[in-house]
PDB file of C-alpha atoms in Angstrom:
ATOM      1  CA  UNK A   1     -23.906  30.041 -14.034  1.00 59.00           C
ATOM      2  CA  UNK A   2     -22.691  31.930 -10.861  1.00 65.00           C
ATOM      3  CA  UNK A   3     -22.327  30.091  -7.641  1.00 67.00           C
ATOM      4  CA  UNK A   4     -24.399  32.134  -5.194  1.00 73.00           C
ATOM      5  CA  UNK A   5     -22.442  32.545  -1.716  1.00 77.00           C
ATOM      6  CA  UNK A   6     -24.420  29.808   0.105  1.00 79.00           C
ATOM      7  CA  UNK A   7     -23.761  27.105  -2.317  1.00 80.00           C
ATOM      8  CA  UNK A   8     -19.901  28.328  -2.770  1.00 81.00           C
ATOM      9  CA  UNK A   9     -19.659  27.560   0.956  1.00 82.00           C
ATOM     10  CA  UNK A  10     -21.315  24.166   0.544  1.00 80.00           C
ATOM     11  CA  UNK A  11     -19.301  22.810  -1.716  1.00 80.00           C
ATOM     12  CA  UNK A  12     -16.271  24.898  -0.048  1.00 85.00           C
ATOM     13  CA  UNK A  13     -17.327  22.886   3.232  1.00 84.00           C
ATOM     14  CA  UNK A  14     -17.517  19.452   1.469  1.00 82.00           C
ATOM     15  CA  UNK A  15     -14.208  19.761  -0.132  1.00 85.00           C
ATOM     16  CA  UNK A  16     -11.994  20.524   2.923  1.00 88.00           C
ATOM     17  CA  UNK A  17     -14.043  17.977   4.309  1.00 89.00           C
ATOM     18  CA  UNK A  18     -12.677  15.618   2.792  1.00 91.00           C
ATOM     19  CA  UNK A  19      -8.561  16.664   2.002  1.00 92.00           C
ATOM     20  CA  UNK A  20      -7.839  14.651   5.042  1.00 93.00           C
ATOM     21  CA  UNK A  21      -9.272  11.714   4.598  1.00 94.00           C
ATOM     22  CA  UNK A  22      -7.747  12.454   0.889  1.00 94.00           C
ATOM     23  CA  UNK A  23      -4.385  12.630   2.675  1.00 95.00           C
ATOM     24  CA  UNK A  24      -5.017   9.831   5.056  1.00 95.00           C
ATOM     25  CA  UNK A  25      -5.607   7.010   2.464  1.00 95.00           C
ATOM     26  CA  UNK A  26      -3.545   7.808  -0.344  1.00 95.00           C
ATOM     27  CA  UNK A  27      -1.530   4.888  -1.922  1.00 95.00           C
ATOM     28  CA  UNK A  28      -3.410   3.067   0.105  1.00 96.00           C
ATOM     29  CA  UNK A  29      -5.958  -0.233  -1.107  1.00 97.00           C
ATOM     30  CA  UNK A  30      -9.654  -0.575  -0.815  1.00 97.00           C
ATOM     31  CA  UNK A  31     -11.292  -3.721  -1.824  1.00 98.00           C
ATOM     32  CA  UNK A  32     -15.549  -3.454  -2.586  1.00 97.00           C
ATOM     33  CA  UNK A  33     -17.806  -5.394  -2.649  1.00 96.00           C
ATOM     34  CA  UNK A  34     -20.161  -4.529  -5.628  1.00 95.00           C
ATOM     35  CA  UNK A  35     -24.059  -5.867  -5.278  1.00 88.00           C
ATOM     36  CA  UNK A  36     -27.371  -4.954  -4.962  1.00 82.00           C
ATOM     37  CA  UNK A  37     -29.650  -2.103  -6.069  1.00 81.00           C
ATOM     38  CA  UNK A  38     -26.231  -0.541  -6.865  1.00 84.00           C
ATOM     39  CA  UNK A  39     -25.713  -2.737  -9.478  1.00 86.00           C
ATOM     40  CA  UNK A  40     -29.127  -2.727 -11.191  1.00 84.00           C
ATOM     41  CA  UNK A  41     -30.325   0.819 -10.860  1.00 88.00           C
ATOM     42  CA  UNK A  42     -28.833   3.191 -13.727  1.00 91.00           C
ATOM     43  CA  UNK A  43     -28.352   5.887 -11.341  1.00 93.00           C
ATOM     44  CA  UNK A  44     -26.576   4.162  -9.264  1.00 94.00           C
ATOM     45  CA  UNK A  45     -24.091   2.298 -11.382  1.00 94.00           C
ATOM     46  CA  UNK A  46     -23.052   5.767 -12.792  1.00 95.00           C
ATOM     47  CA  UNK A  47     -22.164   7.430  -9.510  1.00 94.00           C
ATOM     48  CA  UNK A  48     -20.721   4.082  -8.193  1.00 95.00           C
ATOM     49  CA  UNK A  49     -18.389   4.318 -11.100  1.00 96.00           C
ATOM     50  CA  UNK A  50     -17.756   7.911 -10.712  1.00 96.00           C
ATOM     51  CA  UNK A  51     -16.724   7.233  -7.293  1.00 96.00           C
ATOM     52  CA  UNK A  52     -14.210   4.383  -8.137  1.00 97.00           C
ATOM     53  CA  UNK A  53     -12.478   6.973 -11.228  1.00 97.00           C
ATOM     54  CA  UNK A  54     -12.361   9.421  -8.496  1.00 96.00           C
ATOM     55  CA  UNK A  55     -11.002   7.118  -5.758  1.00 97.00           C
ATOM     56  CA  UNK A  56      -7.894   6.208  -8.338  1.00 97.00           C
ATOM     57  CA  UNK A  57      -7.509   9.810  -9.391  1.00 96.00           C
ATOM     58  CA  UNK A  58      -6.693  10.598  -5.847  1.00 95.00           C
ATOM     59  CA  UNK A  59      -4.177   7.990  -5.091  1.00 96.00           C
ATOM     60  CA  UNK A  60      -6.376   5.255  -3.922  1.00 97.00           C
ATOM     61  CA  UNK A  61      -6.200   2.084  -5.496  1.00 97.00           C
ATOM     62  CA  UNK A  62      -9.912   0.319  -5.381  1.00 98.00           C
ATOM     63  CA  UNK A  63      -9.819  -3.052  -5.900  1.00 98.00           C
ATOM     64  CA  UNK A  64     -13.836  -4.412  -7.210  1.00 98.00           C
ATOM     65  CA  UNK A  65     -15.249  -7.450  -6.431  1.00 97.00           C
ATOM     66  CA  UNK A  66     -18.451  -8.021  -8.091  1.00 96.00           C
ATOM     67  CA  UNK A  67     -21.628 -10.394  -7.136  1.00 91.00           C
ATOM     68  CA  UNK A  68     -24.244 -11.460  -9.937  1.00 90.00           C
ATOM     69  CA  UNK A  69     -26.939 -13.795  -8.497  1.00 87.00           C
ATOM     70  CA  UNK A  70     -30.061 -11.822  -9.802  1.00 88.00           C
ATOM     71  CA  UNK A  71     -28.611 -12.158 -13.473  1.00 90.00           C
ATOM     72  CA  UNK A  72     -27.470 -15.609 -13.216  1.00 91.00           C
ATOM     73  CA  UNK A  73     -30.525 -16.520 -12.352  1.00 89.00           C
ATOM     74  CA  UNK A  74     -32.744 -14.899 -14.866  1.00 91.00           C
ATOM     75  CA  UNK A  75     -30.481 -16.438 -17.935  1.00 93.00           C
ATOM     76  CA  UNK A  76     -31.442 -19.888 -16.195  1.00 91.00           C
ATOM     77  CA  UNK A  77     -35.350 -19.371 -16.170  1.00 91.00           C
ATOM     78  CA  UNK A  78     -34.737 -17.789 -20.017  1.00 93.00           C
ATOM     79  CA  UNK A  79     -33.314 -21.375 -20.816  1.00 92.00           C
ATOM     80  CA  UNK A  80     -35.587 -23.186 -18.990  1.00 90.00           C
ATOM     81  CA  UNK A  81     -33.657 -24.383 -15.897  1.00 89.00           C
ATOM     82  CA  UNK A  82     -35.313 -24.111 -12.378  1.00 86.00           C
ATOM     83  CA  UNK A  83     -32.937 -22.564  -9.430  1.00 84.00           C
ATOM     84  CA  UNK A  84     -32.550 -24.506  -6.655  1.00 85.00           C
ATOM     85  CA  UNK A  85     -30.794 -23.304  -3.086  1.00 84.00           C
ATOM     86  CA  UNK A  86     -30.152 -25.206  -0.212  1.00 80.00           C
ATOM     87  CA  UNK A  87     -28.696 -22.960   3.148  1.00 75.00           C
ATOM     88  CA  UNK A  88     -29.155 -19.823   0.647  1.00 76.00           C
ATOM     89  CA  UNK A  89     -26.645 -20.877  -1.911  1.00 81.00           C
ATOM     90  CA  UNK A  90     -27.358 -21.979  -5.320  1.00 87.00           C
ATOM     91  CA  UNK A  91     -26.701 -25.653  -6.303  1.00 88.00           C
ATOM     92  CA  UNK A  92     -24.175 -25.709  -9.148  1.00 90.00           C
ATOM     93  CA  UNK A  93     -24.202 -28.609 -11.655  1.00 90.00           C
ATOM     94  CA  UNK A  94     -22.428 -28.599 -14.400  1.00 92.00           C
ATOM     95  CA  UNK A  95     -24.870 -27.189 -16.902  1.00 93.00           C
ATOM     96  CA  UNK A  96     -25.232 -23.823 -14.164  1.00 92.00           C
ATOM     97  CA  UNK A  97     -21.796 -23.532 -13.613  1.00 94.00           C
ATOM     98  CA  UNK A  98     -21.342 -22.802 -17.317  1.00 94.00           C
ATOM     99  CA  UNK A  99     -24.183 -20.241 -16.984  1.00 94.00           C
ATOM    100  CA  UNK A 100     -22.622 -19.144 -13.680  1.00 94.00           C
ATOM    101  CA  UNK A 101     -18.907 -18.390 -16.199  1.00 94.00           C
ATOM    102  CA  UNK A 102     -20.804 -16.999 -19.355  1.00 94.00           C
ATOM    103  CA  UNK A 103     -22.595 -14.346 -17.315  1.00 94.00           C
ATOM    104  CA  UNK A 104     -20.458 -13.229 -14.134  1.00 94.00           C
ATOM    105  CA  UNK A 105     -17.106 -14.137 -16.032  1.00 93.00           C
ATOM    106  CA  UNK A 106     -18.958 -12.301 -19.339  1.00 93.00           C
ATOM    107  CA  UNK A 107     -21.347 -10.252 -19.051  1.00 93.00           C
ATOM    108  CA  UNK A 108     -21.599  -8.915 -15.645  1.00 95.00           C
ATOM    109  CA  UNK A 109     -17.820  -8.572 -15.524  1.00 96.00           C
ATOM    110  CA  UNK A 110     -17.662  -6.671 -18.594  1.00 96.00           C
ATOM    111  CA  UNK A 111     -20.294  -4.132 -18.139  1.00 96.00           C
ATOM    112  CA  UNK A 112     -18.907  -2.880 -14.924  1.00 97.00           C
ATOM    113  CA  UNK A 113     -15.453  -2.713 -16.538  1.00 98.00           C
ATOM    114  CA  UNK A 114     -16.904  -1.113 -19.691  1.00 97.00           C
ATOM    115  CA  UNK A 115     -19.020   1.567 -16.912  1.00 97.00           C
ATOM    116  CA  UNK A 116     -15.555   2.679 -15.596  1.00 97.00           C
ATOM    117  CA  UNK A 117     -13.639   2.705 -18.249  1.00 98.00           C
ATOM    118  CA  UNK A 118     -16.728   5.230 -19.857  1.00 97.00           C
ATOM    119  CA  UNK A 119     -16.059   7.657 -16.662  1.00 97.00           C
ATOM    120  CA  UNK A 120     -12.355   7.734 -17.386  1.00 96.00           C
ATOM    121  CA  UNK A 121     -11.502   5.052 -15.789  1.00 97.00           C
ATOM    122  CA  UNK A 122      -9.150   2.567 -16.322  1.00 97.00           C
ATOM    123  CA  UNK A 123     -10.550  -0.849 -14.964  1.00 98.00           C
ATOM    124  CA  UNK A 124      -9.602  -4.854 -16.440  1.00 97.00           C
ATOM    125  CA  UNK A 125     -11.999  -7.273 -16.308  1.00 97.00           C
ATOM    126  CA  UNK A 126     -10.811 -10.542 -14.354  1.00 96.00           C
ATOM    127  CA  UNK A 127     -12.181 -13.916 -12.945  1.00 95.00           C
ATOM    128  CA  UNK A 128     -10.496 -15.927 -10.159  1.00 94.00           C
ATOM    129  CA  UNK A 129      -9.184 -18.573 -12.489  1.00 94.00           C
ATOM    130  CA  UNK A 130      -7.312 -15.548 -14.516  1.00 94.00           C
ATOM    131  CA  UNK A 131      -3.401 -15.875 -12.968  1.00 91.00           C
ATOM    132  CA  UNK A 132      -4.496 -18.841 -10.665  1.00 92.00           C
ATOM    133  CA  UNK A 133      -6.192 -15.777  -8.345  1.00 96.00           C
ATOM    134  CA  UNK A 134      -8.143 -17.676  -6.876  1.00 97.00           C
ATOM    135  CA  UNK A 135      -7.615 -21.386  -6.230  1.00 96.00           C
ATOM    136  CA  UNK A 136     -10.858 -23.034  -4.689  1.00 96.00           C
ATOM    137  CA  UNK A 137     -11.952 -26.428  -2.957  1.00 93.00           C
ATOM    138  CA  UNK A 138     -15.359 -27.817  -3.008  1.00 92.00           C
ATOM    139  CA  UNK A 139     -17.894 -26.211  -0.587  1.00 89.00           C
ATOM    140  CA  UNK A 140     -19.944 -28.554   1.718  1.00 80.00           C
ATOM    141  CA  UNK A 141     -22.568 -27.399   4.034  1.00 78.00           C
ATOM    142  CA  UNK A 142     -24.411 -29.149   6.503  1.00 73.00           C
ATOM    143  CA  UNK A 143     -27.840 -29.438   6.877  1.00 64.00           C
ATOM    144  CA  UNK A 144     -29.541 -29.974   9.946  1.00 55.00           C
ATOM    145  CA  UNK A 145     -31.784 -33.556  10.048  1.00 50.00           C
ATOM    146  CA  UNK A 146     -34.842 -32.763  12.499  1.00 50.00           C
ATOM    147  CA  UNK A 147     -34.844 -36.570  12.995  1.00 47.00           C
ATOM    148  CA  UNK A 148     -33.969 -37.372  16.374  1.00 48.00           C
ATOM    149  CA  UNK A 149     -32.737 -40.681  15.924  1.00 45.00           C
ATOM    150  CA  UNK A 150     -30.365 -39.195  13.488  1.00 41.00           C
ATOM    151  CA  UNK A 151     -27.260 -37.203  15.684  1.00 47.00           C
ATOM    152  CA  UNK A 152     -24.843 -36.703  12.711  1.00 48.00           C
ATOM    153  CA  UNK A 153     -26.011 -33.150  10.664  1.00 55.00           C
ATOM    154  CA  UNK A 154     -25.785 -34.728   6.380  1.00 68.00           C
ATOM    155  CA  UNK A 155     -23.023 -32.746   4.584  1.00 77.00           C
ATOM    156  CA  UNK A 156     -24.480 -31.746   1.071  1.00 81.00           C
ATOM    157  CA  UNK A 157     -22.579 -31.320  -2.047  1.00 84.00           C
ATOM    158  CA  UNK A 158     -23.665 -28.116  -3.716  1.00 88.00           C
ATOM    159  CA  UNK A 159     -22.047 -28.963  -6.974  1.00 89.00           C
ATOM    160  CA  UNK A 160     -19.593 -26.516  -8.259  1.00 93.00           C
ATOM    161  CA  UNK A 161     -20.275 -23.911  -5.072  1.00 93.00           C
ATOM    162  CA  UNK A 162     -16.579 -23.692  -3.336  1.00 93.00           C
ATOM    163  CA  UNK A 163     -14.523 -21.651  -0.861  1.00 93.00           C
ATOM    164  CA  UNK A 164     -10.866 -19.920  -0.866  1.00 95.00           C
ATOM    165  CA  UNK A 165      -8.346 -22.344  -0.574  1.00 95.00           C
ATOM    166  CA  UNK A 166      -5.414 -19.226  -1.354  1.00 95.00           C
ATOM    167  CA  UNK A 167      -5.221 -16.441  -3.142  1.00 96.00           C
ATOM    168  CA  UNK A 168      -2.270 -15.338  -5.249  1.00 95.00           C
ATOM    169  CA  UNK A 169      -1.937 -11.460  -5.331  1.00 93.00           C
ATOM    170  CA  UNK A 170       0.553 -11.249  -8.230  1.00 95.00           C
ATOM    171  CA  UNK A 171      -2.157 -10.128 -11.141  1.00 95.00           C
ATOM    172  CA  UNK A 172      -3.503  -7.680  -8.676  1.00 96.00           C
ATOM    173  CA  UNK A 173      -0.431  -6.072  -7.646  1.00 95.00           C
ATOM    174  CA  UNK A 174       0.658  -5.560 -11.824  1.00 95.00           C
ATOM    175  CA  UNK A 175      -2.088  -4.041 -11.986  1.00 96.00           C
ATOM    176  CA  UNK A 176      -2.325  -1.925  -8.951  1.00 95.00           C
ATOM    177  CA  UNK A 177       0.885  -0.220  -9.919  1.00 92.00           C
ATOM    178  CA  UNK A 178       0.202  -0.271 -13.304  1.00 93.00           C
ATOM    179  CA  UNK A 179      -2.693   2.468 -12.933  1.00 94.00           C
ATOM    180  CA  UNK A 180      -5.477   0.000 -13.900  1.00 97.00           C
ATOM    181  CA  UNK A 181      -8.561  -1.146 -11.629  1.00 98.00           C
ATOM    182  CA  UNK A 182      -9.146  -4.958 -11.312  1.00 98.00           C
ATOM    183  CA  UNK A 183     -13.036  -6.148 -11.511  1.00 98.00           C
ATOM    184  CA  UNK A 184     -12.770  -9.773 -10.360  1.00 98.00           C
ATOM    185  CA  UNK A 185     -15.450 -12.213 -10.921  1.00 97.00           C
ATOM    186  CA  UNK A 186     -15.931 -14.938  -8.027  1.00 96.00           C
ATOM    187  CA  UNK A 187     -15.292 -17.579 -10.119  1.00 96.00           C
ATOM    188  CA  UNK A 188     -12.026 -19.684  -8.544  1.00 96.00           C
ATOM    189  CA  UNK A 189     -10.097 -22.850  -9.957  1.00 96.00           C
ATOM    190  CA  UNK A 190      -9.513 -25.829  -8.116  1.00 93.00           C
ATOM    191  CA  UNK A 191      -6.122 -27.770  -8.273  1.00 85.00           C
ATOM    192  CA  UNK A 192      -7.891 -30.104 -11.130  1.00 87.00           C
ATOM    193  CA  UNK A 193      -8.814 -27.294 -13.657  1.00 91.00           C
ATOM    194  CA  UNK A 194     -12.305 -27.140 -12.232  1.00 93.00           C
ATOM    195  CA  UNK A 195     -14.693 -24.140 -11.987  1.00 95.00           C
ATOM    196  CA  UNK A 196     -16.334 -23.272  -8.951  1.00 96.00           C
ATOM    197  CA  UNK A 197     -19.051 -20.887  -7.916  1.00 95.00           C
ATOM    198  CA  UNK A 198     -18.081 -18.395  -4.397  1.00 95.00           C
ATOM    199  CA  UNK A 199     -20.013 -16.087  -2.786  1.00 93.00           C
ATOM    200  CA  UNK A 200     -18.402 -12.727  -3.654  1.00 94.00           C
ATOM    201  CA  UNK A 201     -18.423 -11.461  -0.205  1.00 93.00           C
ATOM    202  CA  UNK A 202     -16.348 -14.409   1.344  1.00 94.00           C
ATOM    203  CA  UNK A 203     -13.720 -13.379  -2.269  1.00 96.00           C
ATOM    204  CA  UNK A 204     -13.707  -9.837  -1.136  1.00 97.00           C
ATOM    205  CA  UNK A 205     -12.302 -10.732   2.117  1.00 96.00           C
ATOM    206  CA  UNK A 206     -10.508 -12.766   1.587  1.00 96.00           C
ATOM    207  CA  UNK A 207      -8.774 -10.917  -0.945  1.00 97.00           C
ATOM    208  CA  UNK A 208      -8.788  -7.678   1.339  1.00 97.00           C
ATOM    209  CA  UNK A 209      -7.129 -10.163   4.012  1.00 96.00           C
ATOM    210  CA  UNK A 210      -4.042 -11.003   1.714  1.00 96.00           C
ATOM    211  CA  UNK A 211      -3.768  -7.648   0.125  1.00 96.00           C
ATOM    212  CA  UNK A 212      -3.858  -5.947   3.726  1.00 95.00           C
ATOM    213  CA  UNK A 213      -5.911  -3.161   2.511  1.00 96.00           C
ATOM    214  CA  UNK A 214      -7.008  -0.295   4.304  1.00 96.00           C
ATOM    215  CA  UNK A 215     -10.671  -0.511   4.076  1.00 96.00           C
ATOM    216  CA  UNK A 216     -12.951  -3.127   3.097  1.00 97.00           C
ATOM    217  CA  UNK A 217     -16.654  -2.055   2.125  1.00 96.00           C
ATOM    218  CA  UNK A 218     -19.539  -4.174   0.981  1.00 95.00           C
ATOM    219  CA  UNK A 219     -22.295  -2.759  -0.802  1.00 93.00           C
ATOM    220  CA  UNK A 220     -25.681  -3.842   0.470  1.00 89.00           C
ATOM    221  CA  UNK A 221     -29.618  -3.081  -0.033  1.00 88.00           C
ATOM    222  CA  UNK A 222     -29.828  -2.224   3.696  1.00 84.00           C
ATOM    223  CA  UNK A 223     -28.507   1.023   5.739  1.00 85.00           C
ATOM    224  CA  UNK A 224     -26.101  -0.858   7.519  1.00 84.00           C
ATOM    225  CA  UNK A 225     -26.293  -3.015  11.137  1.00 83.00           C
ATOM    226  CA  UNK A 226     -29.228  -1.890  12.938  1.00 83.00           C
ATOM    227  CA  UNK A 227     -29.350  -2.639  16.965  1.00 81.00           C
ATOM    228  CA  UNK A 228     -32.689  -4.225  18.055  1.00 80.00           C
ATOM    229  CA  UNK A 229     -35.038  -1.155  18.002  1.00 81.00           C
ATOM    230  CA  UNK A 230     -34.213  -0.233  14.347  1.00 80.00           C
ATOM    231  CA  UNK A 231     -31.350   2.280  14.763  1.00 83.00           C
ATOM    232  CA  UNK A 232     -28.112   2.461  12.806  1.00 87.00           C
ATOM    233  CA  UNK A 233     -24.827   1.571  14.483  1.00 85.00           C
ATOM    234  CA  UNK A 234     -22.259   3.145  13.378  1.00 84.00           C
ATOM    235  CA  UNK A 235     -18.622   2.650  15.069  1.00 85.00           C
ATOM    236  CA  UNK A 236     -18.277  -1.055  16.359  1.00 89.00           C
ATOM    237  CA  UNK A 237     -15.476  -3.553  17.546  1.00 87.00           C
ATOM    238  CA  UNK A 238     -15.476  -7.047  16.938  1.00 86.00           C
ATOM    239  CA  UNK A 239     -16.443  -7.494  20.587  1.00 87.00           C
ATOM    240  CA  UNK A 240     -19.278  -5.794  20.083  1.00 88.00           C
ATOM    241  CA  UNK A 241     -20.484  -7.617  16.408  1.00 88.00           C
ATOM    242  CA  UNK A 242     -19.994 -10.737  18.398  1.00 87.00           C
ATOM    243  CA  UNK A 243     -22.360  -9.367  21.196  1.00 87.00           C
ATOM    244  CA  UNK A 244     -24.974  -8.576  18.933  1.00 88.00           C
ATOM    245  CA  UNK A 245     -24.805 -11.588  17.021  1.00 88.00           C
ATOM    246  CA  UNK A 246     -25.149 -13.590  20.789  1.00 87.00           C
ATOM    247  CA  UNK A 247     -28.310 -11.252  21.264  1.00 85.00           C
ATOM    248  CA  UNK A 248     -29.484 -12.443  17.976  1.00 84.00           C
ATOM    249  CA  UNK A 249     -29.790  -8.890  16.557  1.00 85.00           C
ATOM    250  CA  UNK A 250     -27.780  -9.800  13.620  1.00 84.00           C
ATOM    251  CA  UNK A 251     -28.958 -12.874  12.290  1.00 79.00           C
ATOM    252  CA  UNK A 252     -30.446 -14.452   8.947  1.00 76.00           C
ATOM    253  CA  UNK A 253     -29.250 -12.918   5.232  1.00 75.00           C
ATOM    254  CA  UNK A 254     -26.413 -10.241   7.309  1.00 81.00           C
ATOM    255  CA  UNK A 255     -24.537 -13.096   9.305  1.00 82.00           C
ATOM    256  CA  UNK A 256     -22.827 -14.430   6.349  1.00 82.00           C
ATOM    257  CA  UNK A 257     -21.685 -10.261   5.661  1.00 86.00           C
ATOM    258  CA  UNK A 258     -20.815  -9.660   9.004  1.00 89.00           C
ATOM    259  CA  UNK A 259     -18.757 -12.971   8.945  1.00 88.00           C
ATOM    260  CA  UNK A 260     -16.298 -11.707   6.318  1.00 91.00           C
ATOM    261  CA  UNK A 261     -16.056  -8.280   7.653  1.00 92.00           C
ATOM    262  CA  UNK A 262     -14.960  -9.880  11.043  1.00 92.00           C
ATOM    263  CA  UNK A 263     -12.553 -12.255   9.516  1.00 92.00           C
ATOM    264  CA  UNK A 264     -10.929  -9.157   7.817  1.00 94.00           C
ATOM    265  CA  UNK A 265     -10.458  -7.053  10.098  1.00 93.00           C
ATOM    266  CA  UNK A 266      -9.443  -9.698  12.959  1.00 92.00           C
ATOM    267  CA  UNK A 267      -6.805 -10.309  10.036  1.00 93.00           C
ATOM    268  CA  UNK A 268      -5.395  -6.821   9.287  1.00 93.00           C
ATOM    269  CA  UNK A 269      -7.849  -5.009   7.429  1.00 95.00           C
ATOM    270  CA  UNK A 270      -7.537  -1.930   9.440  1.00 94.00           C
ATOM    271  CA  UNK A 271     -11.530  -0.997   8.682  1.00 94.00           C
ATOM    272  CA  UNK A 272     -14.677  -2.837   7.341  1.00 94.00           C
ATOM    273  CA  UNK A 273     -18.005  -1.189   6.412  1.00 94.00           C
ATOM    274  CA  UNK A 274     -21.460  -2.204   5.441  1.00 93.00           C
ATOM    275  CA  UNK A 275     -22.699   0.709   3.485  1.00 92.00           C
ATOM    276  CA  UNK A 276     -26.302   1.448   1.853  1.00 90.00           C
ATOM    277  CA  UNK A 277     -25.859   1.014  -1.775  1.00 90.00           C
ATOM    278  CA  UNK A 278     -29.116   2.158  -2.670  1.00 92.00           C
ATOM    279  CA  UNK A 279     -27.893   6.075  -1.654  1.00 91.00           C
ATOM    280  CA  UNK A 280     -26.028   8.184  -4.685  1.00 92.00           C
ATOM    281  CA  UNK A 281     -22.285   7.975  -4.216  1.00 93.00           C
ATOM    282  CA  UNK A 282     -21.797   6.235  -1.095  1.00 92.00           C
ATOM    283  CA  UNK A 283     -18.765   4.961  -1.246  1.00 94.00           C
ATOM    284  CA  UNK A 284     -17.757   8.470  -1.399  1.00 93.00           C
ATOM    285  CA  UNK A 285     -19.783   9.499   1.477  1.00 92.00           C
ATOM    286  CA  UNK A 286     -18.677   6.590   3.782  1.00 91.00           C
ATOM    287  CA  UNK A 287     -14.177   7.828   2.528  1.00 92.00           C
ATOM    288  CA  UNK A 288     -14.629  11.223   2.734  1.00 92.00           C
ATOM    289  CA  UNK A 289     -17.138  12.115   4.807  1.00 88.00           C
ATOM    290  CA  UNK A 290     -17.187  12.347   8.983  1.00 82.00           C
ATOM    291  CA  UNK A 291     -20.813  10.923   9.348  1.00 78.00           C
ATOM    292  CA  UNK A 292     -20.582   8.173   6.393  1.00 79.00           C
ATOM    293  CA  UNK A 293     -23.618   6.295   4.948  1.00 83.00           C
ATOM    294  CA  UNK A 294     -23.345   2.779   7.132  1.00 87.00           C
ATOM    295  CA  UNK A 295     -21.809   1.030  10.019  1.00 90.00           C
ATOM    296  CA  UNK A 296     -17.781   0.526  10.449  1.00 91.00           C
ATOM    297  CA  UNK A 297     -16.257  -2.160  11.770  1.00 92.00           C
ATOM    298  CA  UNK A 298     -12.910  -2.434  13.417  1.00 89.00           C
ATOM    299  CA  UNK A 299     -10.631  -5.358  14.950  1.00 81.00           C
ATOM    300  CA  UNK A 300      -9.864  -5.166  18.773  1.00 70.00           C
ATOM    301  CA  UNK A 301     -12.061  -5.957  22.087  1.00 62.00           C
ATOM    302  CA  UNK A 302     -11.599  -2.795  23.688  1.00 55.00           C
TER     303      UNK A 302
END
């Protein structure tokens, strides 16, 4: 079929569009976050993976991080165990931690690894206990007592739920340089051999902190940070997150996002974005495109 001379310039247009950006962030890292209706919708998962091929192809080097919550949870109803949260994290006994290992260490892990490779990519599958990635400590959160007589807030053990304690790049690097794209499970090991449970967005800052990537983007079901009448924001400063978060704009289920994008870039990251997974491509709209598909977030007060 013939390109007729409107869509030759479209896809002209789009093209030089984005050779700078190209340019720009070649040899360069991103780390993503990968969640949400981009990781259940068929549609999606294809051009997600499209996008990471064509991110390598080009001389970027994507480094995934991948959630799982949804899927862990419906293997626990299948077997009969009852979820329980606490703060909006899952409490991890023994008996879900192994459920937590089989399916974002197993199945999850592989399926995204098995997606890329299947779009020519060429991705290995890793967990944060692979290498010593990702050593962890126990995770305690504290939980506000509205008894008055009581001053002290109760810290409550989650079970197997921890946080980074360090990260240890080597694994990443090999592979980096070796062509490949790591998928990494949020699973990390603490200094006694034992498995813990981390939220995936605190893993892919952390791990865009110590690799001092370019870009960090999380995937998320929402268009990015709206400001208090609804709108999207797109260009912000940490001053500015911090402002909103003061006005209570940002608040609730986006705090904990926002959080890790702040830490990042306050660290090195040079960008951070919150980008609508549910749209077709968007990590490639948000790289190569001037308007982008969600907010970015840079360091700095100015």
């Amino acid at each position: 079929m013939t390109l007729n001379t409107q869509r030759s310039t479209q896809i002209a247009q789009v093209l030089t569009e984005a050779l700078p950006y190209i340019q720009r962030f070649k040899d360069k890292t991103l780390v993503i976050k990968y969640g949400g209706n981009a990781m259940v919708d068929e549609s999606l998962k294809n051009s997600f993976a499209r996008d990471v091929v064509l991110l390598k192809a080009v001389g970027i080097n994507p480094v995934i991080i991948h959630g799982g919550g949804p899927q862990i949870g419906d293997l626990l109803k299948r077997i009969g165990k009852e979820s329980q949260f606490i703060n909006g994290m899952r409490v991890t006994d023994n008996e879900t931690m192994d459920v937590v290992e089989m399916v974002l260490g197993g199945q999850v892990n592989k399926s995204i690894v098995n997606l890329i490779n299947s779009h020519g990519g060429r991705a290995v599958g890793l967990t944060g206990k692979d290498g010593s990635l990702i050593i962890a400590e126990k995770l305690k959160v504290a939980a506000d007592n509205n008894d008055p007589a009581i001053t002290v807030s109760e810290l409550i053990d989650l079970g197997h739920v921890g946080k980074v304690k360090s990260i240890d790049t080597s694994v990443i690097d090999m592979l980096i340089h070796s062509d490949f794209i790591p998928v990494i499970a949020p699973i990390g090991v603490g200094e006694n051999g034992q498995s813990y449970n981390i939220n995936a967005d605190l893993v892919a800052g952390k791990i865009a902190e110590v690799l001092q990537a370019e870009k960090l983007i999380l995937l998320t079901n929402t268009a990015g940070l709206l400001d208090a009448e609804g709108e999207l924001l797109t260009g912000l400063n940490a001053k500015q997150v911090n402002q909103l978060i003061d006005d209570g704009v940002i608040y609730g289920g986006m705090l904990p996002k926002i959080g890790c994008a702040l830490d990042a870039v306050q660290a090195g990251v040079t960008t951070a974005h919150i980008i609508d997974g549910r749209v077709q491509h968007a990590v490639l709209l948000e790289m190569f495109t001037d308007e982008g598909v969600g907010t970015l977030i840079r360091g700095g007060w100015q």
